[in-house]
mmCIF file of C-alpha atoms in Angstrom:
data_model
loop_
_atom_site.group_PDB
_atom_site.id
_atom_site.type_symbol
_atom_site.label_atom_id
_atom_site.label_comp_id
_atom_site.label_asym_id
_atom_site.label_seq_id
_atom_site.Cartn_x
_atom_site.Cartn_y
_atom_site.Cartn_z
ATOM 1 C CA UNK A 1 17.567 19.027 -16.771
ATOM 2 C CA UNK A 2 14.069 19.803 -15.523
ATOM 3 C CA UNK A 3 11.839 16.914 -14.721
ATOM 4 C CA UNK A 4 8.100 16.848 -15.195
ATOM 5 C CA UNK A 5 6.459 20.029 -13.972
ATOM 6 C CA UNK A 6 2.817 20.645 -13.203
ATOM 7 C CA UNK A 7 0.799 23.742 -12.438
ATOM 8 C CA UNK A 8 -0.852 24.832 -10.327
ATOM 9 C CA UNK A 9 0.195 22.990 -7.175
ATOM 10 C CA UNK A 10 -3.153 23.381 -5.491
ATOM 11 C CA UNK A 11 -6.546 24.433 -6.753
ATOM 12 C CA UNK A 12 -9.926 24.952 -5.118
ATOM 13 C CA UNK A 13 -13.074 25.006 -7.228
ATOM 14 C CA UNK A 14 -16.797 24.726 -6.648
ATOM 15 C CA UNK A 15 -19.189 22.218 -8.107
ATOM 16 C CA UNK A 16 -20.131 22.899 -11.696
ATOM 17 C CA UNK A 17 -17.037 24.899 -12.488
ATOM 18 C CA UNK A 18 -14.406 24.011 -15.039
ATOM 19 C CA UNK A 19 -10.701 23.535 -14.401
ATOM 20 C CA UNK A 20 -7.537 23.327 -16.509
ATOM 21 C CA UNK A 21 -4.381 21.655 -15.266
ATOM 22 C CA UNK A 22 -1.047 21.932 -17.038
ATOM 23 C CA UNK A 23 1.937 19.657 -17.486
ATOM 24 C CA UNK A 24 5.357 20.065 -19.054
ATOM 25 C CA UNK A 25 7.118 16.794 -19.800
ATOM 26 C CA UNK A 26 10.689 15.928 -19.023
ATOM 27 C CA UNK A 27 13.144 17.136 -21.619
ATOM 28 C CA UNK A 28 13.297 14.690 -24.517
ATOM 29 C CA UNK A 29 9.939 13.112 -23.771
ATOM 30 C CA UNK A 30 7.061 13.282 -26.229
ATOM 31 C CA UNK A 31 4.293 11.303 -24.508
ATOM 32 C CA UNK A 32 2.152 12.549 -21.658
ATOM 33 C CA UNK A 33 -0.218 10.509 -19.523
ATOM 34 C CA UNK A 34 -2.633 11.796 -16.913
ATOM 35 C CA UNK A 35 -3.728 9.991 -13.763
ATOM 36 C CA UNK A 36 -6.255 10.718 -11.039
ATOM 37 C CA UNK A 37 -5.411 9.642 -7.516
ATOM 38 C CA UNK A 38 -8.150 9.814 -4.909
ATOM 39 C CA UNK A 39 -7.133 9.973 -1.266
ATOM 40 C CA UNK A 40 -5.862 6.633 -0.052
ATOM 41 C CA UNK A 41 -6.051 5.040 -3.501
ATOM 42 C CA UNK A 42 -3.645 4.255 -6.282
ATOM 43 C CA UNK A 43 -3.494 6.393 -9.417
ATOM 44 C CA UNK A 44 -6.059 5.677 -12.104
ATOM 45 C CA UNK A 45 -5.241 6.225 -15.754
ATOM 46 C CA UNK A 46 -7.239 8.992 -17.432
ATOM 47 C CA UNK A 47 -5.692 9.264 -20.895
ATOM 48 C CA UNK A 48 -2.464 9.462 -22.845
ATOM 49 C CA UNK A 49 -1.347 11.938 -25.502
ATOM 50 C CA UNK A 50 1.190 11.395 -28.240
ATOM 51 C CA UNK A 51 1.732 13.473 -31.355
ATOM 52 C CA UNK A 52 -1.009 15.830 -30.168
ATOM 53 C CA UNK A 53 -3.631 13.080 -30.230
ATOM 54 C CA UNK A 54 -5.362 11.139 -27.481
ATOM 55 C CA UNK A 55 -4.070 7.601 -27.940
ATOM 56 C CA UNK A 56 -5.535 5.749 -25.000
ATOM 57 C CA UNK A 57 -8.273 6.490 -22.532
ATOM 58 C CA UNK A 58 -9.244 5.056 -19.205
ATOM 59 C CA UNK A 59 -12.718 4.745 -17.756
ATOM 60 C CA UNK A 60 -13.435 8.446 -17.330
ATOM 61 C CA UNK A 61 -16.435 10.428 -18.627
ATOM 62 C CA UNK A 62 -16.278 12.927 -21.440
ATOM 63 C CA UNK A 63 -16.130 15.713 -18.867
ATOM 64 C CA UNK A 64 -12.442 14.900 -18.799
ATOM 65 C CA UNK A 65 -10.653 16.123 -21.894
ATOM 66 C CA UNK A 66 -7.143 17.019 -22.800
ATOM 67 C CA UNK A 67 -4.813 18.536 -25.269
ATOM 68 C CA UNK A 68 -1.195 18.223 -26.248
ATOM 69 C CA UNK A 69 0.713 21.084 -27.805
ATOM 70 C CA UNK A 70 3.492 20.960 -30.417
ATOM 71 C CA UNK A 71 6.082 21.423 -27.649
ATOM 72 C CA UNK A 72 4.694 18.218 -26.040
ATOM 73 C CA UNK A 73 3.210 20.013 -23.038
ATOM 74 C CA UNK A 74 -0.310 19.028 -22.130
ATOM 75 C CA UNK A 75 -3.478 20.248 -20.488
ATOM 76 C CA UNK A 76 -6.170 18.339 -18.639
ATOM 77 C CA UNK A 77 -9.608 19.938 -18.631
ATOM 78 C CA UNK A 78 -12.456 18.884 -16.390
ATOM 79 C CA UNK A 79 -15.915 20.349 -16.950
ATOM 80 C CA UNK A 80 -18.937 20.430 -14.663
ATOM 81 C CA UNK A 81 -16.870 19.563 -11.608
ATOM 82 C CA UNK A 82 -18.292 17.121 -9.074
ATOM 83 C CA UNK A 83 -17.292 16.664 -5.457
ATOM 84 C CA UNK A 84 -15.886 13.292 -6.456
ATOM 85 C CA UNK A 85 -13.381 14.956 -8.771
ATOM 86 C CA UNK A 86 -11.406 16.065 -5.721
ATOM 87 C CA UNK A 87 -8.094 14.275 -6.071
ATOM 88 C CA UNK A 88 -4.409 14.544 -6.839
ATOM 89 C CA UNK A 89 -3.913 14.767 -10.589
ATOM 90 C CA UNK A 90 -0.621 13.370 -11.764
ATOM 91 C CA UNK A 91 1.069 13.853 -15.080
ATOM 92 C CA UNK A 92 3.670 11.421 -16.345
ATOM 93 C CA UNK A 93 5.913 11.692 -19.352
ATOM 94 C CA UNK A 94 7.817 9.136 -21.346
ATOM 95 C CA UNK A 95 9.514 8.716 -24.679
ATOM 96 C CA UNK A 96 7.464 6.976 -27.306
ATOM 97 C CA UNK A 97 4.034 5.484 -27.149
ATOM 98 C CA UNK A 98 4.735 2.194 -25.448
ATOM 99 C CA UNK A 99 4.152 2.371 -21.728
ATOM 100 C CA UNK A 100 6.831 -0.193 -21.018
ATOM 101 C CA UNK A 101 9.121 2.778 -21.299
ATOM 102 C CA UNK A 102 9.723 4.243 -17.858
ATOM 103 C CA UNK A 103 7.306 6.982 -16.965
ATOM 104 C CA UNK A 104 8.481 9.999 -14.970
ATOM 105 C CA UNK A 105 5.844 11.590 -12.778
ATOM 106 C CA UNK A 106 5.353 15.208 -11.843
ATOM 107 C CA UNK A 107 4.553 16.373 -8.298
ATOM 108 C CA UNK A 108 0.858 16.578 -9.060
ATOM 109 C CA UNK A 109 -1.927 19.133 -8.742
ATOM 110 C CA UNK A 110 -4.175 18.826 -5.712
ATOM 111 C CA UNK A 111 -7.736 19.693 -6.770
ATOM 112 C CA UNK A 112 -10.382 20.315 -4.144
ATOM 113 C CA UNK A 113 -13.996 20.670 -5.247
ATOM 114 C CA UNK A 114 -16.335 22.275 -2.721
ATOM 115 C CA UNK B 1 -11.142 -0.591 -11.219
ATOM 116 C CA UNK B 2 -7.693 -1.333 -9.926
ATOM 117 C CA UNK B 3 -6.400 -4.748 -10.866
ATOM 118 C CA UNK B 4 -3.309 -4.798 -8.700
ATOM 119 C CA UNK B 5 -3.688 -5.224 -4.983
ATOM 120 C CA UNK B 6 -0.910 -4.694 -2.482
ATOM 121 C CA UNK B 7 -0.648 -6.503 0.799
ATOM 122 C CA UNK B 8 -0.433 -5.428 3.535
ATOM 123 C CA UNK B 9 -2.240 -2.091 3.311
ATOM 124 C CA UNK B 10 0.010 -0.714 6.046
ATOM 125 C CA UNK B 11 3.301 -1.860 7.542
ATOM 126 C CA UNK B 12 5.350 -0.458 10.429
ATOM 127 C CA UNK B 13 8.844 -1.750 11.175
ATOM 128 C CA UNK B 14 11.924 -0.688 13.088
ATOM 129 C CA UNK B 15 14.736 1.007 11.243
ATOM 130 C CA UNK B 16 17.237 -1.556 10.027
ATOM 131 C CA UNK B 17 14.678 -4.314 9.580
ATOM 132 C CA UNK B 18 13.592 -5.641 6.210
ATOM 133 C CA UNK B 19 10.220 -4.737 4.712
ATOM 134 C CA UNK B 20 8.305 -6.998 2.365
ATOM 135 C CA UNK B 21 5.295 -5.918 0.343
ATOM 136 C CA UNK B 22 3.252 -8.117 -1.950
ATOM 137 C CA UNK B 23 1.234 -7.399 -5.051
ATOM 138 C CA UNK B 24 -1.337 -9.621 -6.725
ATOM 139 C CA UNK B 25 -2.993 -9.162 -10.078
ATOM 140 C CA UNK B 26 -5.671 -10.863 -12.111
ATOM 141 C CA UNK B 27 -4.769 -10.781 -15.795
ATOM 142 C CA UNK B 28 -1.624 -11.530 -17.743
ATOM 143 C CA UNK B 29 1.043 -8.864 -17.818
ATOM 144 C CA UNK B 30 3.847 -7.592 -20.011
ATOM 145 C CA UNK B 31 5.712 -6.188 -17.045
ATOM 146 C CA UNK B 32 5.161 -5.060 -13.485
ATOM 147 C CA UNK B 33 6.587 -1.900 -11.995
ATOM 148 C CA UNK B 34 7.013 -0.662 -8.450
ATOM 149 C CA UNK B 35 6.725 2.988 -7.488
ATOM 150 C CA UNK B 36 7.249 4.987 -4.294
ATOM 151 C CA UNK B 37 5.197 8.001 -3.295
ATOM 152 C CA UNK B 38 6.072 10.368 -0.486
ATOM 153 C CA UNK B 39 3.324 12.298 1.292
ATOM 154 C CA UNK B 40 0.805 12.217 -1.565
ATOM 155 C CA UNK B 41 3.165 13.773 -4.066
ATOM 156 C CA UNK B 42 4.599 12.483 -7.351
ATOM 157 C CA UNK B 43 5.560 8.870 -7.866
ATOM 158 C CA UNK B 44 9.149 7.730 -8.194
ATOM 159 C CA UNK B 45 9.866 4.724 -10.380
ATOM 160 C CA UNK B 46 11.781 2.070 -8.432
ATOM 161 C CA UNK B 47 12.094 -1.026 -10.565
ATOM 162 C CA UNK B 48 10.546 -2.768 -13.552
ATOM 163 C CA UNK B 49 10.396 -6.539 -13.916
ATOM 164 C CA UNK B 50 9.343 -8.154 -17.173
ATOM 165 C CA UNK B 51 7.064 -11.154 -17.398
ATOM 166 C CA UNK B 52 9.960 -13.427 -18.416
ATOM 167 C CA UNK B 53 12.054 -12.409 -15.394
ATOM 168 C CA UNK B 54 11.791 -13.894 -11.923
ATOM 169 C CA UNK B 55 13.949 -11.584 -9.828
ATOM 170 C CA UNK B 56 15.611 -8.175 -10.090
ATOM 171 C CA UNK B 57 17.784 -6.200 -7.733
ATOM 172 C CA UNK B 58 18.454 -2.500 -7.407
ATOM 173 C CA UNK B 59 20.502 -1.393 -4.433
ATOM 174 C CA UNK B 60 18.554 -2.371 -1.307
ATOM 175 C CA UNK B 61 15.530 -3.363 -3.372
ATOM 176 C CA UNK B 62 14.714 -6.869 -4.503
ATOM 177 C CA UNK B 63 11.665 -7.641 -6.618
ATOM 178 C CA UNK B 64 10.375 -11.092 -7.446
ATOM 179 C CA UNK B 65 7.698 -12.095 -9.902
ATOM 180 C CA UNK B 66 5.707 -15.317 -10.002
ATOM 181 C CA UNK B 67 3.519 -15.285 -13.089
ATOM 182 C CA UNK B 68 1.973 -18.645 -12.230
ATOM 183 C CA UNK B 69 0.616 -17.166 -9.010
ATOM 184 C CA UNK B 70 0.102 -13.719 -10.556
ATOM 185 C CA UNK B 71 2.022 -12.101 -7.742
ATOM 186 C CA UNK B 72 5.084 -9.988 -7.082
ATOM 187 C CA UNK B 73 6.938 -8.937 -3.973
ATOM 188 C CA UNK B 74 9.123 -5.968 -3.125
ATOM 189 C CA UNK B 75 11.753 -6.420 -0.439
ATOM 190 C CA UNK B 76 13.539 -3.422 1.054
ATOM 191 C CA UNK B 77 16.532 -4.496 3.092
ATOM 192 C CA UNK B 78 18.103 -2.579 5.974
ATOM 193 C CA UNK B 79 15.268 -0.062 6.048
ATOM 194 C CA UNK B 80 15.883 3.619 6.746
ATOM 195 C CA UNK B 81 13.612 6.393 7.972
ATOM 196 C CA UNK B 82 13.705 7.867 4.463
ATOM 197 C CA UNK B 83 11.993 4.719 3.157
ATOM 198 C CA UNK B 84 8.781 5.850 4.849
ATOM 199 C CA UNK B 85 6.355 6.231 1.964
ATOM 200 C CA UNK B 86 3.563 4.519 0.072
ATOM 201 C CA UNK B 87 4.580 1.821 -2.367
ATOM 202 C CA UNK B 88 2.530 0.888 -5.411
ATOM 203 C CA UNK B 89 2.761 -1.882 -7.911
ATOM 204 C CA UNK B 90 1.625 -1.106 -11.437
ATOM 205 C CA UNK B 91 1.129 -3.629 -14.131
ATOM 206 C CA UNK B 92 1.309 -3.311 -17.883
ATOM 207 C CA UNK B 93 -1.167 -5.588 -19.553
ATOM 208 C CA UNK B 94 -0.236 -7.770 -22.475
ATOM 209 C CA UNK B 95 -2.983 -6.678 -24.835
ATOM 210 C CA UNK B 96 -1.361 -4.957 -27.766
ATOM 211 C CA UNK B 97 -2.760 -1.518 -28.332
ATOM 212 C CA UNK B 98 -4.096 -1.288 -24.818
ATOM 213 C CA UNK B 99 -0.858 -0.719 -23.008
ATOM 214 C CA UNK B 100 -1.515 1.367 -19.956
ATOM 215 C CA UNK B 101 -0.301 1.174 -16.386
ATOM 216 C CA UNK B 102 -2.828 -0.102 -13.867
ATOM 217 C CA UNK B 103 -1.927 0.681 -10.276
ATOM 218 C CA UNK B 104 -2.782 -1.165 -7.118
ATOM 219 C CA UNK B 105 -4.042 0.362 -3.905
ATOM 220 C CA UNK B 106 -0.623 0.687 -2.281
ATOM 221 C CA UNK B 107 1.162 -0.253 0.930
ATOM 222 C CA UNK B 108 1.829 2.480 3.439
ATOM 223 C CA UNK B 109 5.267 1.763 4.951
ATOM 224 C CA UNK B 110 6.363 3.480 8.158
ATOM 225 C CA UNK B 111 9.945 3.095 9.399
ATOM 226 C CA UNK B 112 10.257 3.726 13.108
ATOM 227 C CA UNK B 113 13.633 5.286 14.048
#
């Protein structure tokens, strides 16, 4: 039983570019949440997808957008990259919308913006 | 902003000793969860304690929750080198319809062999 998978593992972009990160949830899970973790900080909630819709959103600008596909996998898109977007991006999956259900995290995508 | 704060920020102990980490928060919670993260990779869920619980155990882990003081502690007994990691508390707020995990800043635990 595969856990949460994310791709790519590492990514280097330059300022102003756009990036797409991908996440496949754990088998049986239908909810995907994305987090940004800056170096030395705790993860910060970006948004959550359920039934192909964004259900909750954290304090992130519209440059951050996402999508969930019918197979429950998800993408995180970041436009007009800034140096401050350099971080580890974590995807977490769970069953159902309520976040009191245990979330399983993927290994993350390390994004470096130069 | 991060509403959960762990204390201390860093902790180094000898293998076999017990490690205690604390977490404080500001608003009411539905539950509080502890996670472990190795070397900046994915988080591993350790334990969840609900607001109506005061203590939970899981193997060598013991978590307490004091809602009157808005604080929680994670105790790891008989520490091992493999326990070296960062530990985060994450709280789930009580507001219906705004249920999202809010993480603290973490405690970096180093176990010295």
